[in-house]
Short mmCIF file of C-alpha atoms in Angstrom, two decimals:
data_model
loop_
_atom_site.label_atom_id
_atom_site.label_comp_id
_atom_site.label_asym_id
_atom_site.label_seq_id
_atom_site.Cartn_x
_atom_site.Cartn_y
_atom_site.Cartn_z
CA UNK A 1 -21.68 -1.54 25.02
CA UNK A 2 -19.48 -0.23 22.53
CA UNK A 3 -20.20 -2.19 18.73
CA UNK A 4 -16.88 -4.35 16.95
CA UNK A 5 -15.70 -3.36 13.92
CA UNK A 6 -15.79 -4.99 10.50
CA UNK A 7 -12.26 -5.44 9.27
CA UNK A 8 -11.91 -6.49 5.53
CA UNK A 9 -8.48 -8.14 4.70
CA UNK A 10 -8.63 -7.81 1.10
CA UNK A 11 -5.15 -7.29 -1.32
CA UNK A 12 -4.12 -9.13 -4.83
CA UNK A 13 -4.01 -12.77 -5.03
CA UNK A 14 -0.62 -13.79 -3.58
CA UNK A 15 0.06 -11.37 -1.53
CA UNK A 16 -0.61 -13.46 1.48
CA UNK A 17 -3.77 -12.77 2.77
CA UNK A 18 -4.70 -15.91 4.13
CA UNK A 19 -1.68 -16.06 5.78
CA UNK A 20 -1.74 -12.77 7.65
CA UNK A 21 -5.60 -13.41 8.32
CA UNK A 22 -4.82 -16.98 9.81
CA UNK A 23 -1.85 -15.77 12.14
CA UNK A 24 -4.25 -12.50 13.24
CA UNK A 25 -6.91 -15.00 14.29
CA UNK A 26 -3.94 -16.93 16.20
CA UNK A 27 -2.83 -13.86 17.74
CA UNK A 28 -6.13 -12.31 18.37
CA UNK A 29 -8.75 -15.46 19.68
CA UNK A 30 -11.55 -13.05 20.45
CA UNK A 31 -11.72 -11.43 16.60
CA UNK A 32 -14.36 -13.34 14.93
CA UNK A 33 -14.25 -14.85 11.62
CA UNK A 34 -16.63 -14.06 8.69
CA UNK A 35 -17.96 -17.73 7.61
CA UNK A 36 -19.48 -17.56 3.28
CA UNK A 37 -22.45 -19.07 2.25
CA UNK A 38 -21.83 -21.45 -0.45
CA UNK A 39 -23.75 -23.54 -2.74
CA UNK A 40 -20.91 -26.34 -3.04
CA UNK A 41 -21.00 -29.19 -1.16
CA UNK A 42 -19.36 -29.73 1.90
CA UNK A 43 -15.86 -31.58 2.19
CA UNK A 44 -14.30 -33.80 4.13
CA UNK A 45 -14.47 -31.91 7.96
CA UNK A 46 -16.19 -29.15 6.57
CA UNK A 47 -18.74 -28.12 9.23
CA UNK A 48 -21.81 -26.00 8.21
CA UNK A 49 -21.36 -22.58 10.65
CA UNK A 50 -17.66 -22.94 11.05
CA UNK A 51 -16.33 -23.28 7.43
CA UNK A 52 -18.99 -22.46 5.55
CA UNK A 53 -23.13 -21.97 5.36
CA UNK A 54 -24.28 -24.82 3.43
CA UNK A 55 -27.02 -23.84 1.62
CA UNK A 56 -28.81 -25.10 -1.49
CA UNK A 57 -29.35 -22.80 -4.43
CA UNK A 58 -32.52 -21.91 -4.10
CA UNK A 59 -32.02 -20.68 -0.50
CA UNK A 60 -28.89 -18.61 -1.87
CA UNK A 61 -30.92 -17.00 -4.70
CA UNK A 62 -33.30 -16.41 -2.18
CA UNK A 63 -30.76 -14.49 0.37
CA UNK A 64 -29.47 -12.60 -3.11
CA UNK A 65 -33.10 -11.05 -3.75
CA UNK A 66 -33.71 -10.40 0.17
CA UNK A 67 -30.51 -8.48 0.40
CA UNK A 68 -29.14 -10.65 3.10
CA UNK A 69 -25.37 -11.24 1.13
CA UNK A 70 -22.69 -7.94 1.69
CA UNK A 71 -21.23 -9.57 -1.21
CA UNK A 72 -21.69 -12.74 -3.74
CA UNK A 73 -20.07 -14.16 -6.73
CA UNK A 74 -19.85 -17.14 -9.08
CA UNK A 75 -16.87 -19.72 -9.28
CA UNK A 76 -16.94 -22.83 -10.98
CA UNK A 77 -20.55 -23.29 -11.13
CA UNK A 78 -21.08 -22.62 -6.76
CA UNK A 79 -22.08 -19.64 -5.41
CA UNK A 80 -19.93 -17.91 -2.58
CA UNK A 81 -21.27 -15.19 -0.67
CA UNK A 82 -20.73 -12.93 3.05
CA UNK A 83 -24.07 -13.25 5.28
CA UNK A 84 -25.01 -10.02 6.35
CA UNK A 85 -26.57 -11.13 9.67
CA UNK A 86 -23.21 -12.92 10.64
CA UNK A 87 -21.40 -9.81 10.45
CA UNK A 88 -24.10 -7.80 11.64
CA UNK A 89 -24.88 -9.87 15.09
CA UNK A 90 -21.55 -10.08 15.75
CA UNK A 91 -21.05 -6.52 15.66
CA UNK A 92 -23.74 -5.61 18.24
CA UNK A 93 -22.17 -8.00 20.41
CA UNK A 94 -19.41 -5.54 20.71
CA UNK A 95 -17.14 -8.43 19.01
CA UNK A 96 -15.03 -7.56 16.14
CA UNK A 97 -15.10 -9.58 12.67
CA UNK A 98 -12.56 -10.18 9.81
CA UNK A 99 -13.45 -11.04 6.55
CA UNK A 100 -10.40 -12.41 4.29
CA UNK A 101 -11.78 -11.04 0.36
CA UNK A 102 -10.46 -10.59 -2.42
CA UNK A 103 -10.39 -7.09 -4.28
CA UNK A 104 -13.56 -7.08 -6.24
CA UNK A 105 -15.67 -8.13 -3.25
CA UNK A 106 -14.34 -5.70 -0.94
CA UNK A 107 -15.31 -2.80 -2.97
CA UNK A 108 -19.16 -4.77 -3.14
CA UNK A 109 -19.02 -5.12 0.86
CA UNK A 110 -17.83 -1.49 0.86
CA UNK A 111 -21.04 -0.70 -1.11
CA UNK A 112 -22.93 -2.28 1.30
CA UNK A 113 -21.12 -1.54 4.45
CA UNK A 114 -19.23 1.42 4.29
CA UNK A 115 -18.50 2.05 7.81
CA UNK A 116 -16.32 -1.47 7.24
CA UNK A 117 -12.75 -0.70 8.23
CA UNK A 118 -10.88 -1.78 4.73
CA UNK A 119 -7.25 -2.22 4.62
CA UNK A 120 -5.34 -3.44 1.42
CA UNK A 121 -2.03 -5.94 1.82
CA UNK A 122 0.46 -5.05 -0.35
CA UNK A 123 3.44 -7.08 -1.48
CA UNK A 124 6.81 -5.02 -0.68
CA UNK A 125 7.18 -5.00 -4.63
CA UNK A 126 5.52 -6.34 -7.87
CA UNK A 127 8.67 -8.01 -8.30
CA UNK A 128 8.17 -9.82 -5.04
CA UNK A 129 4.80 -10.46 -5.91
CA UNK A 130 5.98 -12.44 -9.13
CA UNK A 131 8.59 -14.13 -7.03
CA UNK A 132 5.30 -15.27 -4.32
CA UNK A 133 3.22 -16.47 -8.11
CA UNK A 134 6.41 -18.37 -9.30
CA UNK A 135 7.40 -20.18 -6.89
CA UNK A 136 3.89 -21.55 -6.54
CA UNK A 137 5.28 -23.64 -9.97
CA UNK A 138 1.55 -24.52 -10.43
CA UNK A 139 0.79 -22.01 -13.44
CA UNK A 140 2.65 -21.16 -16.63
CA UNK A 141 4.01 -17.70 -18.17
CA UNK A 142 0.68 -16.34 -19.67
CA UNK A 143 -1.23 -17.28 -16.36
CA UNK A 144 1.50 -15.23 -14.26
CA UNK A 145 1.74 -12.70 -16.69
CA UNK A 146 -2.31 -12.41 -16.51
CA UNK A 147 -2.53 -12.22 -12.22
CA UNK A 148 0.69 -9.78 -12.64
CA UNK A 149 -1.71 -7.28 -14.68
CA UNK A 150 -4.51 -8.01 -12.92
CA UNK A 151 -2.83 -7.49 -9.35
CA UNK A 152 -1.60 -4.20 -10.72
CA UNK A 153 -4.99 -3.13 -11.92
CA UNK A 154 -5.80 -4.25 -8.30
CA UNK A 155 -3.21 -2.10 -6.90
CA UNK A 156 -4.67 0.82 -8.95
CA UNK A 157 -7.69 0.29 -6.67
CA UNK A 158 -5.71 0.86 -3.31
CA UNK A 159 -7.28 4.48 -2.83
CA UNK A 160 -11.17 2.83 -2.24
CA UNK A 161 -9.44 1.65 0.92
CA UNK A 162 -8.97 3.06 4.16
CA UNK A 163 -5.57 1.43 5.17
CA UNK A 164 -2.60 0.04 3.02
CA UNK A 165 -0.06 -2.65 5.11
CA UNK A 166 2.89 -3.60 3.58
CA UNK A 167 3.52 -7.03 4.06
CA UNK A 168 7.16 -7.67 3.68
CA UNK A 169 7.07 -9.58 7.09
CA UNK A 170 4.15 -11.69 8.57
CA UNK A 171 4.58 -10.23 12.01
CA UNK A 172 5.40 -6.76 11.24
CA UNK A 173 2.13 -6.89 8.50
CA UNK A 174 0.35 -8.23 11.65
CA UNK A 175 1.30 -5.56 14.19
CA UNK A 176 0.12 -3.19 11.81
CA UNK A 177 -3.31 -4.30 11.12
CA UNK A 178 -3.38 -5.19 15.36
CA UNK A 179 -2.36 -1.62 15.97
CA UNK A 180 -4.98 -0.33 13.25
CA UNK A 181 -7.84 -2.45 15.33
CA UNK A 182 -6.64 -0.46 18.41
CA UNK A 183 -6.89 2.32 17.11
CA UNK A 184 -10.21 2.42 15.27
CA UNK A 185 -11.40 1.32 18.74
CA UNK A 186 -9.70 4.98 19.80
CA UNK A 187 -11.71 6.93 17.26
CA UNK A 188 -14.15 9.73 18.04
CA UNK A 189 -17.41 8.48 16.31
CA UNK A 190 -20.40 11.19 15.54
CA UNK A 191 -21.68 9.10 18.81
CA UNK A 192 -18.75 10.03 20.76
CA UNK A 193 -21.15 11.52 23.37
CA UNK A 194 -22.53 7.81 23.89
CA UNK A 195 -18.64 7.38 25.70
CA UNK A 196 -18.85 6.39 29.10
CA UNK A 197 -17.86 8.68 30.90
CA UNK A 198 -18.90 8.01 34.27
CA UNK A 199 -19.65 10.72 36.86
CA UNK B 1 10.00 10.08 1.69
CA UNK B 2 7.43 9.70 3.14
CA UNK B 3 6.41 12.54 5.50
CA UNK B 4 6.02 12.79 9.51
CA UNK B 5 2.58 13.55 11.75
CA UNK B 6 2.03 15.68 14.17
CA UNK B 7 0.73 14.24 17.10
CA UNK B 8 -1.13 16.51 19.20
CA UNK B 9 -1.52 15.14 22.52
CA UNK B 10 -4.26 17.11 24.48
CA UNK B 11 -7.22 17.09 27.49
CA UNK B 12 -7.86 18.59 30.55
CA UNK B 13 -5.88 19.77 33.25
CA UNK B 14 -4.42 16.41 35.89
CA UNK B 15 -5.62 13.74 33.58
CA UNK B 16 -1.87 13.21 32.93
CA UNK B 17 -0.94 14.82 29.46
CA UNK B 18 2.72 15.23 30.98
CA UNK B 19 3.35 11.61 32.12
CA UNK B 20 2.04 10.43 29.16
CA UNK B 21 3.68 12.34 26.96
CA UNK B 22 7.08 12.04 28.75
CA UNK B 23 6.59 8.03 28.74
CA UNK B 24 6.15 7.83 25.05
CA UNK B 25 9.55 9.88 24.36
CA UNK B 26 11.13 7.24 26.48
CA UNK B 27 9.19 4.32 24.27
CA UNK B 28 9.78 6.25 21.25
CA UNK B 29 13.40 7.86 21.10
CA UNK B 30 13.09 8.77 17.64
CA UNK B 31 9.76 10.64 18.46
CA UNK B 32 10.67 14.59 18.02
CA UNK B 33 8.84 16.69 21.11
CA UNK B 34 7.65 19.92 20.28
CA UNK B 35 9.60 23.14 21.82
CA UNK B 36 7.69 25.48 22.46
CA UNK B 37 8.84 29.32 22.03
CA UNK B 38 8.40 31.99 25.14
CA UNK B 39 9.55 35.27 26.33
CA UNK B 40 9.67 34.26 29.94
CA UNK B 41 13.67 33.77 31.19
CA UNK B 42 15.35 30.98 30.92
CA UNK B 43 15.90 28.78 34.37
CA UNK B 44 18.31 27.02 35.75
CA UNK B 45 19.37 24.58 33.23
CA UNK B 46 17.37 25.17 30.69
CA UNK B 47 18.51 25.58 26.92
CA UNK B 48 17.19 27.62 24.06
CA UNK B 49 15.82 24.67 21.51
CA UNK B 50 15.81 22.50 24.27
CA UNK B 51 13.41 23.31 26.42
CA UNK B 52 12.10 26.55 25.28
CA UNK B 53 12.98 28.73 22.40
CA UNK B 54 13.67 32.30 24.07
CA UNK B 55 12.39 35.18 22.56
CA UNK B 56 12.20 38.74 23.53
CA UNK B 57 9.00 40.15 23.62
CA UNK B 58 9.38 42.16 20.25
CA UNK B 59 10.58 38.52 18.76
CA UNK B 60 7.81 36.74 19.86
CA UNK B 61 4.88 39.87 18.51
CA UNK B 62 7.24 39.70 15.07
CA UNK B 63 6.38 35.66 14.90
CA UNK B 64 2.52 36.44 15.96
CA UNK B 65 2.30 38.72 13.00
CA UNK B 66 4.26 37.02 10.63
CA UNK B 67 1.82 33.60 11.07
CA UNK B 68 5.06 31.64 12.88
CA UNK B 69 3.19 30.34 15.25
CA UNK B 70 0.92 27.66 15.32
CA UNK B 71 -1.24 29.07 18.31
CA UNK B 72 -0.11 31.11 21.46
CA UNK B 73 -0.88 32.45 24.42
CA UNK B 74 -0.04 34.63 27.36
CA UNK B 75 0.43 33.29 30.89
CA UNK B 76 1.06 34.94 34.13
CA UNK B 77 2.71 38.27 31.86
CA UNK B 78 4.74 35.68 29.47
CA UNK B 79 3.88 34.96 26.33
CA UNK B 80 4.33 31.41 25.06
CA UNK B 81 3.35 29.34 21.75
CA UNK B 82 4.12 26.59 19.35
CA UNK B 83 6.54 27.46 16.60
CA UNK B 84 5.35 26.82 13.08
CA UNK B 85 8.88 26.26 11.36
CA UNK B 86 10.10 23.72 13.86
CA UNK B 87 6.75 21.42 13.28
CA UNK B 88 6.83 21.76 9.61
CA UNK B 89 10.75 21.23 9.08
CA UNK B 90 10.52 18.04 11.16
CA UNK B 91 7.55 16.81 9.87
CA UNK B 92 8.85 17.46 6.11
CA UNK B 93 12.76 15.41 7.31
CA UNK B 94 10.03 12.49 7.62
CA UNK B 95 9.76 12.43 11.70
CA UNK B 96 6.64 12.30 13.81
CA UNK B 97 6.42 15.33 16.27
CA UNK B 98 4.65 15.37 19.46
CA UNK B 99 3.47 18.30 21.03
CA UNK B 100 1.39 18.22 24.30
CA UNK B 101 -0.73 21.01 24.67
CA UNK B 102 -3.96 21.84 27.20
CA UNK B 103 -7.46 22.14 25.15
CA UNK B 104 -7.89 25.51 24.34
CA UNK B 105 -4.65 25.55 22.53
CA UNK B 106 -5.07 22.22 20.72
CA UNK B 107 -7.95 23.65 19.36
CA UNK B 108 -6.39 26.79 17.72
CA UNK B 109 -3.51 24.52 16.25
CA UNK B 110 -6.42 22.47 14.61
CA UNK B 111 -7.84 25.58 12.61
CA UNK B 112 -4.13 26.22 11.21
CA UNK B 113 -2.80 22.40 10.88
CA UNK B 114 -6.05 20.14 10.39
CA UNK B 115 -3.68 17.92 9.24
CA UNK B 116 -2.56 16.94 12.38
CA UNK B 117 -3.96 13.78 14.84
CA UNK B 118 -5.86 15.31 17.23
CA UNK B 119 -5.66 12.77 20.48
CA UNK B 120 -7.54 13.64 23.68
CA UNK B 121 -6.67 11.67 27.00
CA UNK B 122 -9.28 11.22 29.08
CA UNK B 123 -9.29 10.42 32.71
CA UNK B 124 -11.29 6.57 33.33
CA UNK B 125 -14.09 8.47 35.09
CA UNK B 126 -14.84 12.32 35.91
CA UNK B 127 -14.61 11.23 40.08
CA UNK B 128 -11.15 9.80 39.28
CA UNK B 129 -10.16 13.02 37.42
CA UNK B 130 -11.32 14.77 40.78
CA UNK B 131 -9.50 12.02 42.83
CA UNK B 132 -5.88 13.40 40.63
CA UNK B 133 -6.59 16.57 41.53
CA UNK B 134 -7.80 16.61 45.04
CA UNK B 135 -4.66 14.57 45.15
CA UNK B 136 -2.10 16.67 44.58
CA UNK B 137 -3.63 18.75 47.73
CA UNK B 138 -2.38 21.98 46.98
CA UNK B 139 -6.23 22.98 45.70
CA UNK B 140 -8.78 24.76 47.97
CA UNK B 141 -12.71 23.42 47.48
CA UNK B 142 -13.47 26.44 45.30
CA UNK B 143 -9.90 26.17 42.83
CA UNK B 144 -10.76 21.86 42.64
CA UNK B 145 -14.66 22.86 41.70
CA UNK B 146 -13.67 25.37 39.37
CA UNK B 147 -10.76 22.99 37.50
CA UNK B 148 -13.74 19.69 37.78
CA UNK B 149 -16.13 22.88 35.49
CA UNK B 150 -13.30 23.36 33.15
CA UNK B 151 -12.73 19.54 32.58
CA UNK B 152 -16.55 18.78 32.25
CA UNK B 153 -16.84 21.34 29.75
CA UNK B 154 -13.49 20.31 28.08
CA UNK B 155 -14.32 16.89 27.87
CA UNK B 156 -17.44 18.19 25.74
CA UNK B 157 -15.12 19.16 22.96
CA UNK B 158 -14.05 15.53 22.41
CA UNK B 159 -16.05 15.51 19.06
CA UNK B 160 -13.43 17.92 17.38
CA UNK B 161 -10.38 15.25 17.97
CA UNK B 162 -9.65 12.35 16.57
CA UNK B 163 -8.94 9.91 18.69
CA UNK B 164 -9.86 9.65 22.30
CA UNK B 165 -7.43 7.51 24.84
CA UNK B 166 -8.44 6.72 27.91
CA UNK B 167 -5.64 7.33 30.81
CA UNK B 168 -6.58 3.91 33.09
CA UNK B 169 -2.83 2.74 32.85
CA UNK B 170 -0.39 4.74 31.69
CA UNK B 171 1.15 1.40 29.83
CA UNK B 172 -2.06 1.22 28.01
CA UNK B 173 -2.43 4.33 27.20
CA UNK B 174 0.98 5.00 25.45
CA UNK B 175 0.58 1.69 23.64
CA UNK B 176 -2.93 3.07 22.26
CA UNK B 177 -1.25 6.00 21.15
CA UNK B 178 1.39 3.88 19.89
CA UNK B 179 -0.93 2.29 17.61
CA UNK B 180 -2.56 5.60 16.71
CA UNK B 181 0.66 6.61 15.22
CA UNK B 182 1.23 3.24 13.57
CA UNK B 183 -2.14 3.13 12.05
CA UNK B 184 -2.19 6.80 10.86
CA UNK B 185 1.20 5.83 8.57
CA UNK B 186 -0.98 2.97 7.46
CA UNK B 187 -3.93 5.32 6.28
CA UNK B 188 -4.52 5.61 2.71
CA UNK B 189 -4.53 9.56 1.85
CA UNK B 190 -5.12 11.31 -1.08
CA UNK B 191 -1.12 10.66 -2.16
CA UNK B 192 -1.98 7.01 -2.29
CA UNK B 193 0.05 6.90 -5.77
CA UNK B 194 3.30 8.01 -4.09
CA UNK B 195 3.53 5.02 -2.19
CA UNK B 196 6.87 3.06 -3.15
CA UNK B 197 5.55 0.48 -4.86
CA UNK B 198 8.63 -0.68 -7.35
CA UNK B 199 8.32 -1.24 -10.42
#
């Protein structure tokens, strides 16, 4: 059986990831979805497996210094991390996975997992982008004056990835990462010779 | 602007390169076909830049010297071969070209445009393959051996293309190759930085 792919969705904050990544699940009901470990507690119809891992801290550290996390970082005192095994398992059930990240940790899961297939949303413009931040009205000038330079630091980082989609529209930004799925599932691999060609 | 691919669309002989390829022009009018240049006569109805690009024989040596031609080959006393210029130009003006070519030549266009996305159709199964061509029943046992030799070994130079499509349907086919072509203006290249990102 041919293996999935790993797709990392990763882009600057705004840009709409979670979006695109919720309407590609829609669209797509076999593609699997990467679940996090976490440290924080679970919420209100959070279930462990399906939103998150639950785990306590000492069972994170303890997947840290086994190597079992593609990726982990800090945030407001909880740990957040990608379980290697999930992804892993569900690629050798010939399934595909998605895993919504933001810049930082895609280049750590790239580290990890290179043979990931990594493809950076961009907004149509950083002027859109600043449009998408505004008209959150949750944050003030300095704070969208600080994601503007950090998204274009971000953008800077575009060439560690293997696809770029613009996302002007959700369905046209959809198409394209469907149509990149097909055709990584085209490519001649170095096992090419595994193909099954029957006689 | 950004600029065009060349799509070479190869694989053995009756896995369907020609109903393919003719399918996608109609599912892809702004899809530019490749003409091919020949010294052999025109027929009935057929144009110069249209069909073929007539040369006389001292025309056609001139381009072979001169490095206008992509690859070539002579055939039953005629020469015939892809013209370098008229993939370039069109490719440069920001259109994808298509150019459907049997293995041996697809191969030789490789060494002089790497650049280009190297797609090889394969038939669902090497009895079905034999099935196409016992089909078309104008093959003695020895000619339909020969042809099932010159697949097998054809098929063994997958690992030098891209992207291998497998002919089952020809609706799925052309909309894998579809998303080839969608993908491959997705896929971050070295010019990463020219990408119109305003601002």
């Amino acid at each position: 059986m041919a293996k999935g792919l790993l797709i990392v969705l990763s882009g600057p904050s705004g840009v709409g990831k979670g979006t695109v990544c919720n309407e590609l699940r829609r669209r797509l009901p076999e593609l699997v979805y990467s679940v996090s470990a976490t440290t924080r507690g679970p919420r209100l119809g959070e279930e462990h497996g399906v939103n998150y891992f639950f785990k306590t801290r000492e069972q994170f550290l303890d997947m840290i210094e086994h190597d079992q996390l593609l990726e982990h970082a800090e945030y407001v005192g909880n740990y957040y991390g990608t379980p290697r095994d999930f992804v892993e398992q569900t690629i050798e059930n010939g399934k595909d996975i998605i895993l919504e990240i933001e810049v930082q940790g895609a280049l750590k899961v790239k580290e990890k997992f290179p043979e990931g297939i990594f493809v950076f949303l961009l907004p149509p413009s950083l002027d859109e982008l600043k449009g998408r931040i505004q008209g959150r009205g949750t944050e003030n000038q300095a704070t969208i004056d600080h994601r503007m330079s950090v998204a274009a630091y971000e953008i800077g980082l575009l060439e560690n990835y293997d696809y770029a989609v613009v996302n002007d529209e959700i369905d046209l930004a959809c198409k394209r990462i469907e149509s990149i799925v097909v055709a990584e599932h085209c490519k001649v691999r170095s096992k090419a010779k595994e193909l099954q060609i029957g006689k």
